[in-house]
PDB file of C-alpha atoms in Angstrom:
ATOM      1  CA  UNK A 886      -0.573  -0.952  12.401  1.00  0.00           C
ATOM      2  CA  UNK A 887       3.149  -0.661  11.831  1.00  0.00           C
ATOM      3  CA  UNK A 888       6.069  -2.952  12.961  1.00  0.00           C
ATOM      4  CA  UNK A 889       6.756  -0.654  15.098  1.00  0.00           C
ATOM      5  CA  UNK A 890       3.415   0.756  16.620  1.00  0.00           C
ATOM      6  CA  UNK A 891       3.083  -3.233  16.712  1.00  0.00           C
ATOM      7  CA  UNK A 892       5.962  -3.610  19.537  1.00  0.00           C
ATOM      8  CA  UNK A 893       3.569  -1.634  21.664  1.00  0.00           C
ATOM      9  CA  UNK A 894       0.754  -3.045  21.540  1.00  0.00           C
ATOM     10  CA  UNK A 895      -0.722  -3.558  25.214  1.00  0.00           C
ATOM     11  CA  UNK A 896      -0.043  -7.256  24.870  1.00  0.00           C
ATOM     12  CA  UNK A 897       3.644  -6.294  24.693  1.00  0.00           C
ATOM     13  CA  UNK A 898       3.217  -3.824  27.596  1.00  0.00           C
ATOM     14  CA  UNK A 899       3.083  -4.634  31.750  1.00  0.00           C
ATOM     15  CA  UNK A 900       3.097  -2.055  33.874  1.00  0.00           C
ATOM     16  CA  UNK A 901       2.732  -3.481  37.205  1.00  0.00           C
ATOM     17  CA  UNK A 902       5.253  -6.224  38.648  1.00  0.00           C
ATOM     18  CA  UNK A 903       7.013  -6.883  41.554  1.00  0.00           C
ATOM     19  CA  UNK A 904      10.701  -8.308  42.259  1.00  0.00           C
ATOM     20  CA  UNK A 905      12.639  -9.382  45.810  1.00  0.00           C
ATOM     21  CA  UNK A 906      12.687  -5.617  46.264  1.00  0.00           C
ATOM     22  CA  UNK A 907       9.299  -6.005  48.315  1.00  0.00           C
ATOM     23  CA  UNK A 908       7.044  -9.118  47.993  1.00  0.00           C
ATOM     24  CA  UNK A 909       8.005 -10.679  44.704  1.00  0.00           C
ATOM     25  CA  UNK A 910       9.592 -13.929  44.237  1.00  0.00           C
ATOM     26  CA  UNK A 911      11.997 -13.450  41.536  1.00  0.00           C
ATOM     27  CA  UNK A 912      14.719 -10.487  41.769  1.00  0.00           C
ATOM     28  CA  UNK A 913      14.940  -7.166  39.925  1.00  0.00           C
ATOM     29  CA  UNK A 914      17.260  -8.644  36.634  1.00  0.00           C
ATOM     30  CA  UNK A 915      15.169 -12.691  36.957  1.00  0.00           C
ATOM     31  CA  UNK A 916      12.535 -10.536  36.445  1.00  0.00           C
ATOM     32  CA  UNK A 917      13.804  -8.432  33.752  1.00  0.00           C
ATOM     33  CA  UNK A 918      14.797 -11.469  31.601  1.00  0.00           C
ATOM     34  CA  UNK A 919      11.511 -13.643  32.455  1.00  0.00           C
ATOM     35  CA  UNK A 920       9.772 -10.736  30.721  1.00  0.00           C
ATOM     36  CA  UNK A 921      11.515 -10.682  27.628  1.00  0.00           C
ATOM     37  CA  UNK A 922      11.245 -14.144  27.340  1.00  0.00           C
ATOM     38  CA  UNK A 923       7.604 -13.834  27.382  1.00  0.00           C
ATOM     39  CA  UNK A 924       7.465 -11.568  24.629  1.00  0.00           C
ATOM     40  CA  UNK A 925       6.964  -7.996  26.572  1.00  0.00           C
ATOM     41  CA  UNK A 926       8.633  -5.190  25.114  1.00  0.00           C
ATOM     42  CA  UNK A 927       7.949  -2.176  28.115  1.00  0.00           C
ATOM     43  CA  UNK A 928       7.754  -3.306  31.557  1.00  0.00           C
ATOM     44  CA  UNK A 929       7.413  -1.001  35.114  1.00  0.00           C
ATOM     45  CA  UNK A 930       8.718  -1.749  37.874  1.00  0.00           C
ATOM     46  CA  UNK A 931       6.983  -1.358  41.235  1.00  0.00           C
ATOM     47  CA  UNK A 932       7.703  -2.604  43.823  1.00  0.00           C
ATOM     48  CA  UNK A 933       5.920  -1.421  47.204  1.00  0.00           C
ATOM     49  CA  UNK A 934       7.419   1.708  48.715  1.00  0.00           C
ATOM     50  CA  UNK A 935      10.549   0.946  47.362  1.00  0.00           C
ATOM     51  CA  UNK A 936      12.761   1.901  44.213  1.00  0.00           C
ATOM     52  CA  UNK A 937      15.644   0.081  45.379  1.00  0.00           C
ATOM     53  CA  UNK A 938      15.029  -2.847  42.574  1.00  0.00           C
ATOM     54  CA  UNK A 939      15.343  -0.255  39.943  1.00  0.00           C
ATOM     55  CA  UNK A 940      19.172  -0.120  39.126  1.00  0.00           C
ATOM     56  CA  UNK A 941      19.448  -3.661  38.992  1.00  0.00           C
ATOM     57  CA  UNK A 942      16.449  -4.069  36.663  1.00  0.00           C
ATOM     58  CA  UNK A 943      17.782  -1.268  34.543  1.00  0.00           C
ATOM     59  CA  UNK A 944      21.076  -2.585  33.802  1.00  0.00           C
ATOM     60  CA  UNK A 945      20.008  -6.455  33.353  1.00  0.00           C
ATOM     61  CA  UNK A 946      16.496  -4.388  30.968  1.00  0.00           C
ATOM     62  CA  UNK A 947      18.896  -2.192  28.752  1.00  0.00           C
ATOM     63  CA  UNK A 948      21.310  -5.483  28.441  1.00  0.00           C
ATOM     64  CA  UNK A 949      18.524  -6.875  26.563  1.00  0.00           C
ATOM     65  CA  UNK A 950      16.725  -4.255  24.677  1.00  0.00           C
ATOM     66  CA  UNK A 951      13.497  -4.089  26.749  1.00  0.00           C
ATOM     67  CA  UNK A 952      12.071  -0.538  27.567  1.00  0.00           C
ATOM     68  CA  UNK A 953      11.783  -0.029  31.270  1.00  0.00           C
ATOM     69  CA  UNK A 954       9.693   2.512  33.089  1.00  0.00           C
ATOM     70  CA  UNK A 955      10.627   3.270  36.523  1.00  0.00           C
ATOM     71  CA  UNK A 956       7.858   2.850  39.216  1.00  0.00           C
ATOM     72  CA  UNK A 957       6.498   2.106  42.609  1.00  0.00           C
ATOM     73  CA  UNK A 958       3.096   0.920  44.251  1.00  0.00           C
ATOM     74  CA  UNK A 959       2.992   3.900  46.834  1.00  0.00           C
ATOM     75  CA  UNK A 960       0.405   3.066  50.041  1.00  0.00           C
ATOM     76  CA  UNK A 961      -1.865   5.910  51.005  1.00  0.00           C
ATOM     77  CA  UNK A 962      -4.939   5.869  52.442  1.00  0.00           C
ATOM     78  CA  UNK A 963      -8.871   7.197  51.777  1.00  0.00           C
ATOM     79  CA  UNK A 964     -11.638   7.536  54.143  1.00  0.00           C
ATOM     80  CA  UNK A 965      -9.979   4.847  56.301  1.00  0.00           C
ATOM     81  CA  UNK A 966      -8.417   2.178  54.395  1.00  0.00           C
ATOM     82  CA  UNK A 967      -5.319   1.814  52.592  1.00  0.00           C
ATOM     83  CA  UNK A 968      -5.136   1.542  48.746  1.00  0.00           C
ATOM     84  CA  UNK A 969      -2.463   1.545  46.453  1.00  0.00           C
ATOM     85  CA  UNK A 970      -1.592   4.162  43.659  1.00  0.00           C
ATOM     86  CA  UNK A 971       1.228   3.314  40.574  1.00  0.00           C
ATOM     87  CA  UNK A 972       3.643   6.040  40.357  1.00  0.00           C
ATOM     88  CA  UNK A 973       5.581   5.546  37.282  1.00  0.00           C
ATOM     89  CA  UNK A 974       8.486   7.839  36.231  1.00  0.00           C
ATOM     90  CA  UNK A 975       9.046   7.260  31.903  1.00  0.00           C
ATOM     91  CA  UNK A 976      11.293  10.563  32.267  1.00  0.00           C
ATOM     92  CA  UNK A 977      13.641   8.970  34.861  1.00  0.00           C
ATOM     93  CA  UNK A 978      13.592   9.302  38.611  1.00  0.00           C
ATOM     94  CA  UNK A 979      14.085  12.669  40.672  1.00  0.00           C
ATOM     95  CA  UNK A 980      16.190  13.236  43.927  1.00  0.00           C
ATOM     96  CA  UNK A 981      12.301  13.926  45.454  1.00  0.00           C
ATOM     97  CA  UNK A 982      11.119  10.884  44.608  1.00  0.00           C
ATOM     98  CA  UNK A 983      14.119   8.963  46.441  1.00  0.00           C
ATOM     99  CA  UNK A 984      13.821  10.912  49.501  1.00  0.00           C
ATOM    100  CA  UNK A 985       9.488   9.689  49.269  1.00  0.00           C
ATOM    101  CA  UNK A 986      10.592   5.956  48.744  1.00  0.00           C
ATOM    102  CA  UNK A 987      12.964   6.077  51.713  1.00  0.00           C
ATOM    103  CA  UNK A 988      10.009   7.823  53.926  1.00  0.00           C
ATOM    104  CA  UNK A 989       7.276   5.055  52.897  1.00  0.00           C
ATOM    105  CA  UNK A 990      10.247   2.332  53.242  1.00  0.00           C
ATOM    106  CA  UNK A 991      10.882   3.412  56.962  1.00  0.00           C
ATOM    107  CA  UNK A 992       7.002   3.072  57.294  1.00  0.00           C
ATOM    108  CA  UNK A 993       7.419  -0.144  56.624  1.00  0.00           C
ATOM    109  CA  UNK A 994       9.936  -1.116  58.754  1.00  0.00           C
ATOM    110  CA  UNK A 995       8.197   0.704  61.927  1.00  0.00           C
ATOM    111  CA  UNK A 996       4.716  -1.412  60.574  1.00  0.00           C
ATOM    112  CA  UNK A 997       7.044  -4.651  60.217  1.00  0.00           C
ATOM    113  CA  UNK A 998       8.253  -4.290  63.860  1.00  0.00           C
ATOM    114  CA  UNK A 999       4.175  -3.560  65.031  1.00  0.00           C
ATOM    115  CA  UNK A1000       3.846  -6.794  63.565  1.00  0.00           C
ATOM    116  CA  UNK A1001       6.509  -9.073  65.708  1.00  0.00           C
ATOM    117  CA  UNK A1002       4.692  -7.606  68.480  1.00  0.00           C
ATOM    118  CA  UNK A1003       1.159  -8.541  67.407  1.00  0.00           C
ATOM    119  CA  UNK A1004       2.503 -12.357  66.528  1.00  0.00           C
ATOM    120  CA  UNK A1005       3.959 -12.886  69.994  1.00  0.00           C
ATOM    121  CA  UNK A1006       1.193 -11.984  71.439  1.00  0.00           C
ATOM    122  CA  UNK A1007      -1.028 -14.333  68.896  1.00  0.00           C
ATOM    123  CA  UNK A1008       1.203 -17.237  70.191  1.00  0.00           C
ATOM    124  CA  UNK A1009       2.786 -17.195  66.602  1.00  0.00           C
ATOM    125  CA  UNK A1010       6.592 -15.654  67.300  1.00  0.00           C
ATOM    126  CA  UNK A1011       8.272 -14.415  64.190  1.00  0.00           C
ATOM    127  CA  UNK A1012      11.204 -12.104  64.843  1.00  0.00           C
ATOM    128  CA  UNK A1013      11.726  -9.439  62.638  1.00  0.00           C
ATOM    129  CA  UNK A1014      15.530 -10.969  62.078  1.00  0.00           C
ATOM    130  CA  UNK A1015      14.002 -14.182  60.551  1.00  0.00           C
ATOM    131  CA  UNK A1016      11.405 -12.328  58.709  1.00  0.00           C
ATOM    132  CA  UNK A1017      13.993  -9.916  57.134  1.00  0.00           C
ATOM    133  CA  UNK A1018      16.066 -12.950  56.311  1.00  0.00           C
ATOM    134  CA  UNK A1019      13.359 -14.555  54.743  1.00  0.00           C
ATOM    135  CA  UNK A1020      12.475 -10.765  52.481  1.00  0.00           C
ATOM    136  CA  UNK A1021      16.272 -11.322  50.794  1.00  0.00           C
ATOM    137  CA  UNK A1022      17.541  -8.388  53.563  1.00  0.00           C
ATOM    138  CA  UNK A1023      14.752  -6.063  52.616  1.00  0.00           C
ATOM    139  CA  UNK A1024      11.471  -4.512  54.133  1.00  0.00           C
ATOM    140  CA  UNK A1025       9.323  -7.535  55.327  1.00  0.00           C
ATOM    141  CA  UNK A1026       5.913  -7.380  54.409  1.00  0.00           C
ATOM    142  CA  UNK A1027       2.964  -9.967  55.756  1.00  0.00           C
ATOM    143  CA  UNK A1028       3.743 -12.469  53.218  1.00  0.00           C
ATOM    144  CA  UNK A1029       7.187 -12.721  54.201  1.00  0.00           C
ATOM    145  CA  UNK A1030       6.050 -13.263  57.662  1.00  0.00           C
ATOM    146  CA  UNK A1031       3.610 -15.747  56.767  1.00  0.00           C
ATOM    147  CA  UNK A1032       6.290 -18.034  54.736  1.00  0.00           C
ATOM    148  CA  UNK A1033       7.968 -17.715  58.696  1.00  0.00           C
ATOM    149  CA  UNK A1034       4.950 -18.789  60.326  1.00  0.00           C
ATOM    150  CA  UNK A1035       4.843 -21.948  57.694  1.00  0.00           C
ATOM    151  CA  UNK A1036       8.217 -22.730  58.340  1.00  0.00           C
ATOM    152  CA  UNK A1037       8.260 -22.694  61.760  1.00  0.00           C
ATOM    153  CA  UNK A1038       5.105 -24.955  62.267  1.00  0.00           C
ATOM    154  CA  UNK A1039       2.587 -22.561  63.177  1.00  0.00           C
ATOM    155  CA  UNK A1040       0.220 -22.566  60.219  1.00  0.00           C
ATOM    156  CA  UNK A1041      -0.397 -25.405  57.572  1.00  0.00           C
ATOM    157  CA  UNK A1042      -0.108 -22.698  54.785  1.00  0.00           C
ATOM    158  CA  UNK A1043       0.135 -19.545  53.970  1.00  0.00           C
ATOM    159  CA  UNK A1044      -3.698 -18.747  52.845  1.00  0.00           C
ATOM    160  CA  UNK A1045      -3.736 -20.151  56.886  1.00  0.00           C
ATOM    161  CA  UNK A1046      -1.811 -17.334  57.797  1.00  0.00           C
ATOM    162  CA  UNK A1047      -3.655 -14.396  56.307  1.00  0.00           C
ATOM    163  CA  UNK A1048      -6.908 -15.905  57.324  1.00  0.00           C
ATOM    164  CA  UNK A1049      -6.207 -16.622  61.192  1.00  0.00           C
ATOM    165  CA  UNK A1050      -3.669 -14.426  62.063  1.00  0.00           C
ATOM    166  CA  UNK A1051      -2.489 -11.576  58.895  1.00  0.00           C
ATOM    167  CA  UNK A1052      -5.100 -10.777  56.865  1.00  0.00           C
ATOM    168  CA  UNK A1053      -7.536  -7.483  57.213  1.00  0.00           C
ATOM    169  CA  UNK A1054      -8.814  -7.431  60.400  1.00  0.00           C
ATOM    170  CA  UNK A1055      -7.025 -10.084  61.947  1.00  0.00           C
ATOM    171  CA  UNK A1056      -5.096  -9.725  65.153  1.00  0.00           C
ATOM    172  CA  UNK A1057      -1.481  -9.288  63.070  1.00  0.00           C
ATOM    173  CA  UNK A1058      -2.586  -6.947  60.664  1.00  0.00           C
ATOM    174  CA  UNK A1059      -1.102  -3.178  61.372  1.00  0.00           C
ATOM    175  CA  UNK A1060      -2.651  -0.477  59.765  1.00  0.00           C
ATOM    176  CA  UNK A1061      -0.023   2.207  59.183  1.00  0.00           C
ATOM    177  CA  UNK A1062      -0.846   5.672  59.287  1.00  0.00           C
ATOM    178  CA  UNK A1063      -0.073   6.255  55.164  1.00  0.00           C
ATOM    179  CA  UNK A1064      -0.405   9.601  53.979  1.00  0.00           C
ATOM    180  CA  UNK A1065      -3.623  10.677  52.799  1.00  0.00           C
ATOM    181  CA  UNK A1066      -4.984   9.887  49.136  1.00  0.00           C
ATOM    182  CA  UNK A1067      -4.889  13.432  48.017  1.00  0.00           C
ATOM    183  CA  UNK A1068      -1.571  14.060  50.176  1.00  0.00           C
ATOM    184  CA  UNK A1069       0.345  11.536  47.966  1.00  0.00           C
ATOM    185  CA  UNK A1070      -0.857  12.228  44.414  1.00  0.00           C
ATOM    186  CA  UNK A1071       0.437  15.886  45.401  1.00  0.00           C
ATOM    187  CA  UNK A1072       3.939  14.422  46.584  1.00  0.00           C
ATOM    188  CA  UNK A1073       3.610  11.793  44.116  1.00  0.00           C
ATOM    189  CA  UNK A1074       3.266  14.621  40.754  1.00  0.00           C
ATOM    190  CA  UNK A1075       5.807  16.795  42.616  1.00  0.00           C
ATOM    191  CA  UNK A1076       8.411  14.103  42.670  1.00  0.00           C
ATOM    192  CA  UNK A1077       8.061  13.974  38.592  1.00  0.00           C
ATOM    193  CA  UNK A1078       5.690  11.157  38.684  1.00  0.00           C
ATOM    194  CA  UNK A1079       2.749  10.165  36.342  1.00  0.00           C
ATOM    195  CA  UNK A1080       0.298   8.344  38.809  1.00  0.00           C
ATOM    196  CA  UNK A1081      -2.581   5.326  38.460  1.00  0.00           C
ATOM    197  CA  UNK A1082      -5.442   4.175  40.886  1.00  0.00           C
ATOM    198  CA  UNK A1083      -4.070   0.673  41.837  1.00  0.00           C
ATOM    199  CA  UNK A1084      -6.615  -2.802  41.060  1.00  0.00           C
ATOM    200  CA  UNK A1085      -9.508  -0.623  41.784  1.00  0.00           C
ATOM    201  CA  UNK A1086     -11.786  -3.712  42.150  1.00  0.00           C
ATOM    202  CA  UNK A1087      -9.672  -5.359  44.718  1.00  0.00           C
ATOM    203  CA  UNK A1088     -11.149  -3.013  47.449  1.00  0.00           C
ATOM    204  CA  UNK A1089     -14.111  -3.736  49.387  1.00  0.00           C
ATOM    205  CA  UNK A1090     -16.656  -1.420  48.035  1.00  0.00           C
ATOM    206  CA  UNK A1091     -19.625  -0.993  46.943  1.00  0.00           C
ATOM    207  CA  UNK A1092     -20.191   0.356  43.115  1.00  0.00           C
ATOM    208  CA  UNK A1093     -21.436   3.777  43.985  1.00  0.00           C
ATOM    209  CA  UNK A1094     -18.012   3.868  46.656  1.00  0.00           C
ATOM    210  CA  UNK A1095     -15.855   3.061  44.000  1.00  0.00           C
ATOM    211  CA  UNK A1096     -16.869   5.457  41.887  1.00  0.00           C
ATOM    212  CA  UNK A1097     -16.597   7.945  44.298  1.00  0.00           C
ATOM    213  CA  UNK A1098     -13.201   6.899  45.052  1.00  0.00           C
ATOM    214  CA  UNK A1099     -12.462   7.078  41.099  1.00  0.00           C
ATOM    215  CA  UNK A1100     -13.543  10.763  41.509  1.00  0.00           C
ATOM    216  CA  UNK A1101     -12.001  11.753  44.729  1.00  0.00           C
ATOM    217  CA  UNK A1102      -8.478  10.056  43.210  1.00  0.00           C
ATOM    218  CA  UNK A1103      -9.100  12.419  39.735  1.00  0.00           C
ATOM    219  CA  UNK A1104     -10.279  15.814  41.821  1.00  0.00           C
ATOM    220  CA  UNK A1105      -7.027  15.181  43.701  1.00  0.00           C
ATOM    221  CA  UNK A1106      -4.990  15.194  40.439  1.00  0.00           C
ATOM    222  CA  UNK A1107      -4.546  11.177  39.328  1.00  0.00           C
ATOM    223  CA  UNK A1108      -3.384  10.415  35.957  1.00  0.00           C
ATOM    224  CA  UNK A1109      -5.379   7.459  35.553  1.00  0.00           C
ATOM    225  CA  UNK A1110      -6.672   4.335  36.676  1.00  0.00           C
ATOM    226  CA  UNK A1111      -5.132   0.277  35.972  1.00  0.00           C
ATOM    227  CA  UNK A1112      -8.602  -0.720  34.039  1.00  0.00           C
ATOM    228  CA  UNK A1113      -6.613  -4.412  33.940  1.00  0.00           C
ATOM    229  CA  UNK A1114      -5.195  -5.723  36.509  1.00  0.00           C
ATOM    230  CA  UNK A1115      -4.526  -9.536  36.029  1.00  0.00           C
ATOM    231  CA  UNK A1116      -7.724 -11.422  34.677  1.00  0.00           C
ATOM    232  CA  UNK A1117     -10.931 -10.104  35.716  1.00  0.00           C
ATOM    233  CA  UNK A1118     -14.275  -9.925  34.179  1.00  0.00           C
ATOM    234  CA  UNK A1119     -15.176  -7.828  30.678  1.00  0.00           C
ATOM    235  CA  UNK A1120     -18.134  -6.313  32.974  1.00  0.00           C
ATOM    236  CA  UNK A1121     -15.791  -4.955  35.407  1.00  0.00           C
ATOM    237  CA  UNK A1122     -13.652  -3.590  32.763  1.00  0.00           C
ATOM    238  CA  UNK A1123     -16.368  -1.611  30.712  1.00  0.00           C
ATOM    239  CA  UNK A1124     -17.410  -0.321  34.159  1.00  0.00           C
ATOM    240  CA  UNK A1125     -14.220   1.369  34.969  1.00  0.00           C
ATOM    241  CA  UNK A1126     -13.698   2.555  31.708  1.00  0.00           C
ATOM    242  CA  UNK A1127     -16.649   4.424  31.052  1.00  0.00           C
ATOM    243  CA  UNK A1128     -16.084   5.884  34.556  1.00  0.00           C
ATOM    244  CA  UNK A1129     -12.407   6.833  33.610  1.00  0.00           C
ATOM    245  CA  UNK A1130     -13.922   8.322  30.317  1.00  0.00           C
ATOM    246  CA  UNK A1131     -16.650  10.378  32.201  1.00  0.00           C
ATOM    247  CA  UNK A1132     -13.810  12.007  34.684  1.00  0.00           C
ATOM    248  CA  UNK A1133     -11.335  12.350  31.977  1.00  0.00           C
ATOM    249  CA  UNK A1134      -8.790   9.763  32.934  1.00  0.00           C
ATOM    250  CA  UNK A1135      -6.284   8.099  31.110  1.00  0.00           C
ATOM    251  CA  UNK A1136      -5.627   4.019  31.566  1.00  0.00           C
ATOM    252  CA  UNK A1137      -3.362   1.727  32.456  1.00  0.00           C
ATOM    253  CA  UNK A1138      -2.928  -2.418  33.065  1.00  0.00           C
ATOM    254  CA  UNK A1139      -0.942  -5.025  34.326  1.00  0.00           C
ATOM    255  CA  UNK A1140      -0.167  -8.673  35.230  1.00  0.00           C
ATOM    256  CA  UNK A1141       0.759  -7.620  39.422  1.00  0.00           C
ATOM    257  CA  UNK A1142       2.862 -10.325  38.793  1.00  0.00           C
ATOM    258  CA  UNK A1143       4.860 -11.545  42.159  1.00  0.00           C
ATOM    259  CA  UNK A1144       5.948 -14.970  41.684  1.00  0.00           C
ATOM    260  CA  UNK A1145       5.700 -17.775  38.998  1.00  0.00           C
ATOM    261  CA  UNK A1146       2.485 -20.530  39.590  1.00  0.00           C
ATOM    262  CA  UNK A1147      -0.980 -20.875  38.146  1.00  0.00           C
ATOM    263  CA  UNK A1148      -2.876 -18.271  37.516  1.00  0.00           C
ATOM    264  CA  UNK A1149       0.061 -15.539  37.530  1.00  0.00           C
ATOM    265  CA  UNK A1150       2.367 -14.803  34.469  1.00  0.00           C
ATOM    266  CA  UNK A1151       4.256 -11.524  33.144  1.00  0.00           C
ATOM    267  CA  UNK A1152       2.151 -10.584  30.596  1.00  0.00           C
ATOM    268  CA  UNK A1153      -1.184 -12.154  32.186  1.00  0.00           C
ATOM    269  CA  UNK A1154      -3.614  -9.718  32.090  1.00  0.00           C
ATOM    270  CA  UNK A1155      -7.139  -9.455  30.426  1.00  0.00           C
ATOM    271  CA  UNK A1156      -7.545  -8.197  27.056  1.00  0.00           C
ATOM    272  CA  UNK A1157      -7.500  -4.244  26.579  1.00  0.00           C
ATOM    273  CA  UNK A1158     -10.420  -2.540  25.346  1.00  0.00           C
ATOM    274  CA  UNK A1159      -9.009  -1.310  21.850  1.00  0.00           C
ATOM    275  CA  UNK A1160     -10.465   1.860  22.169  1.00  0.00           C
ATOM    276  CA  UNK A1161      -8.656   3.266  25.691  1.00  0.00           C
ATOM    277  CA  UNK A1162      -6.966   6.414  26.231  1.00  0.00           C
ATOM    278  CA  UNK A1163      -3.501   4.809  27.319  1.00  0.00           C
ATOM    279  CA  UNK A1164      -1.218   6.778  30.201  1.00  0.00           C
ATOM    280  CA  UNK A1165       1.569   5.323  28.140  1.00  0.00           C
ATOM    281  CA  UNK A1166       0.524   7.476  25.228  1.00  0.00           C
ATOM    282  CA  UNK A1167       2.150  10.465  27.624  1.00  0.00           C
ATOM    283  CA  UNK A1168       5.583   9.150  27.248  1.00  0.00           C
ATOM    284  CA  UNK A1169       5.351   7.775  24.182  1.00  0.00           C
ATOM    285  CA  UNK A1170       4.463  10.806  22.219  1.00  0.00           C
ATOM    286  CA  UNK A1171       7.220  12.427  23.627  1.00  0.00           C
ATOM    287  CA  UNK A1172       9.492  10.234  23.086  1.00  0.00           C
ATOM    288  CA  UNK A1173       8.532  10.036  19.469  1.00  0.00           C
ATOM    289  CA  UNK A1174       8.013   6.322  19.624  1.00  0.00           C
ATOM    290  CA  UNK A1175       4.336   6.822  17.912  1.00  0.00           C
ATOM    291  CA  UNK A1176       2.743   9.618  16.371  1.00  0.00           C
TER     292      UNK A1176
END
């Protein structure tokens, strides 16, 4: 392998991270320049339902030479629950795909003021003032609201938190009506997006479900699927690979990095099967940065 071919190398590559632009701890250019320093060479960006971290990251990225790829983790929904898709844009983003961030950011904000309303009346008050304060001025999300709750005495922790009072099921947690699965990969590709099935082993299913959802998400026009997401077991990753090889699917990975602490790093991710069929390889190709 070349010097250059080298350079991007999936250890070099992380394409899944948050910033303070949703429920990350570090902001947009922190984040930018804690991933150079640990070696990466092409990062994405994205954030949940939100591409306002982008300009930021770009300037403080090109300032330093890294490669960044222009993303969002966009919430839908399929048969009943929400999961999470990766839109990336390596061609740079469209007017469409603004006007779908600002539609799934005021989705937010209507699920953010569901949840002052479930809190009160779980004897936990968290106003959506304090909770926006405590998100850096942007969307809170049930983390954000849970660092409140800490704060302000009601819960030891914030593991606490999710497990009384935010987490699935629980009294605080708001489903919002996301579009469809199918809906969003079509908005998703119209807006000039490449798109990947989100930490498919973080949902509660069964094998045979998840492969079904694996198939539903590639009848419905998905790119590919994150095969890595953090550190997770070799088993897990043949499984989704030979899956994504079956329906014709391309691959992706990523750290999901959110904040600094055990366990988490830019870059942190388990080791990439040598012989996947990369979504990267899309942009790269045509960009002429390998053969």
């Amino acid at each position: 392998m070349g010097e250059q071919a080298e350079q991007w190398a999936p250890q070099y590559c992380d394409y899944h991270m948050h910033s303070t632009a949703s429920d990350g701890s570090l902001s947009p250019a922190a984040l930018m320049q804690a991933a150079w320093q640990a070696g990466l060479r092409e990062v994405a960006l994205t954030d949940h339902d939100t591409l306002n971290g982008i300009d930021e990251a770009s300037d403080a990225a090109n300032a330093l030479g890294l490669r960044l790829i222009p993303g969002m983790e966009f919430s839908c929904t399929w048969k009943g629950f929400t999961l999470h898709v990766v839109a990336l844009w390596p061609q740079g983003l469209t007017s469409e795909a603004h006007t779908l961030a600002e539609s799934q950011r005021q989705a937010r904000w209507a699920r953010a003021a569901q949840i002052v309303q479930r809190l009160i009346k779980c004897r936990c008050p968290v106003s959506l003032e304090e909770a926006t304060a405590e998100a850096g001025g942007e969307v809170p999300g049930r983390p954000h609201f849970a660092r409140v709750m800490v704060r302000k005495g009601f819960v030891k922790n914030t593991g606490t938190a999710f497990r009384k009072v935010l987490g699935s099921g629980k009294p605080g947690d708001v489903k919002r009506h996301w579009p469809d699965m199918e809906e969003a990969i079509g908005s998703l590709k119209s807006a000039g997006a490449l798109t990947a099935l989100a930490h498919p082993f973080s949902y509660k299913l069964t094998r045979s479900k998840r492969i079904r959802l694996v198939t539903a998400f590639a009848e419905a026009g998905g790119d590919a699927v994150e095969i890595v997401n953090g550190w997770q077991q070799p088993s897990q990753i043949q499984s989704i690979q030979r899956t994504c090889q079956e329906l014709g699917l391309k691959m992706s990975w990523g750290s999901d990095f959110h904040s600094p602490g055990p366990g988490w790093r830019l870059g942190g991710f388990s080791t990439v099967p040598d012989d996947v069929d990369p979504l990267s390889q899309c942009w790269k190709v045509a960009s002429g940065i390998v053969a």
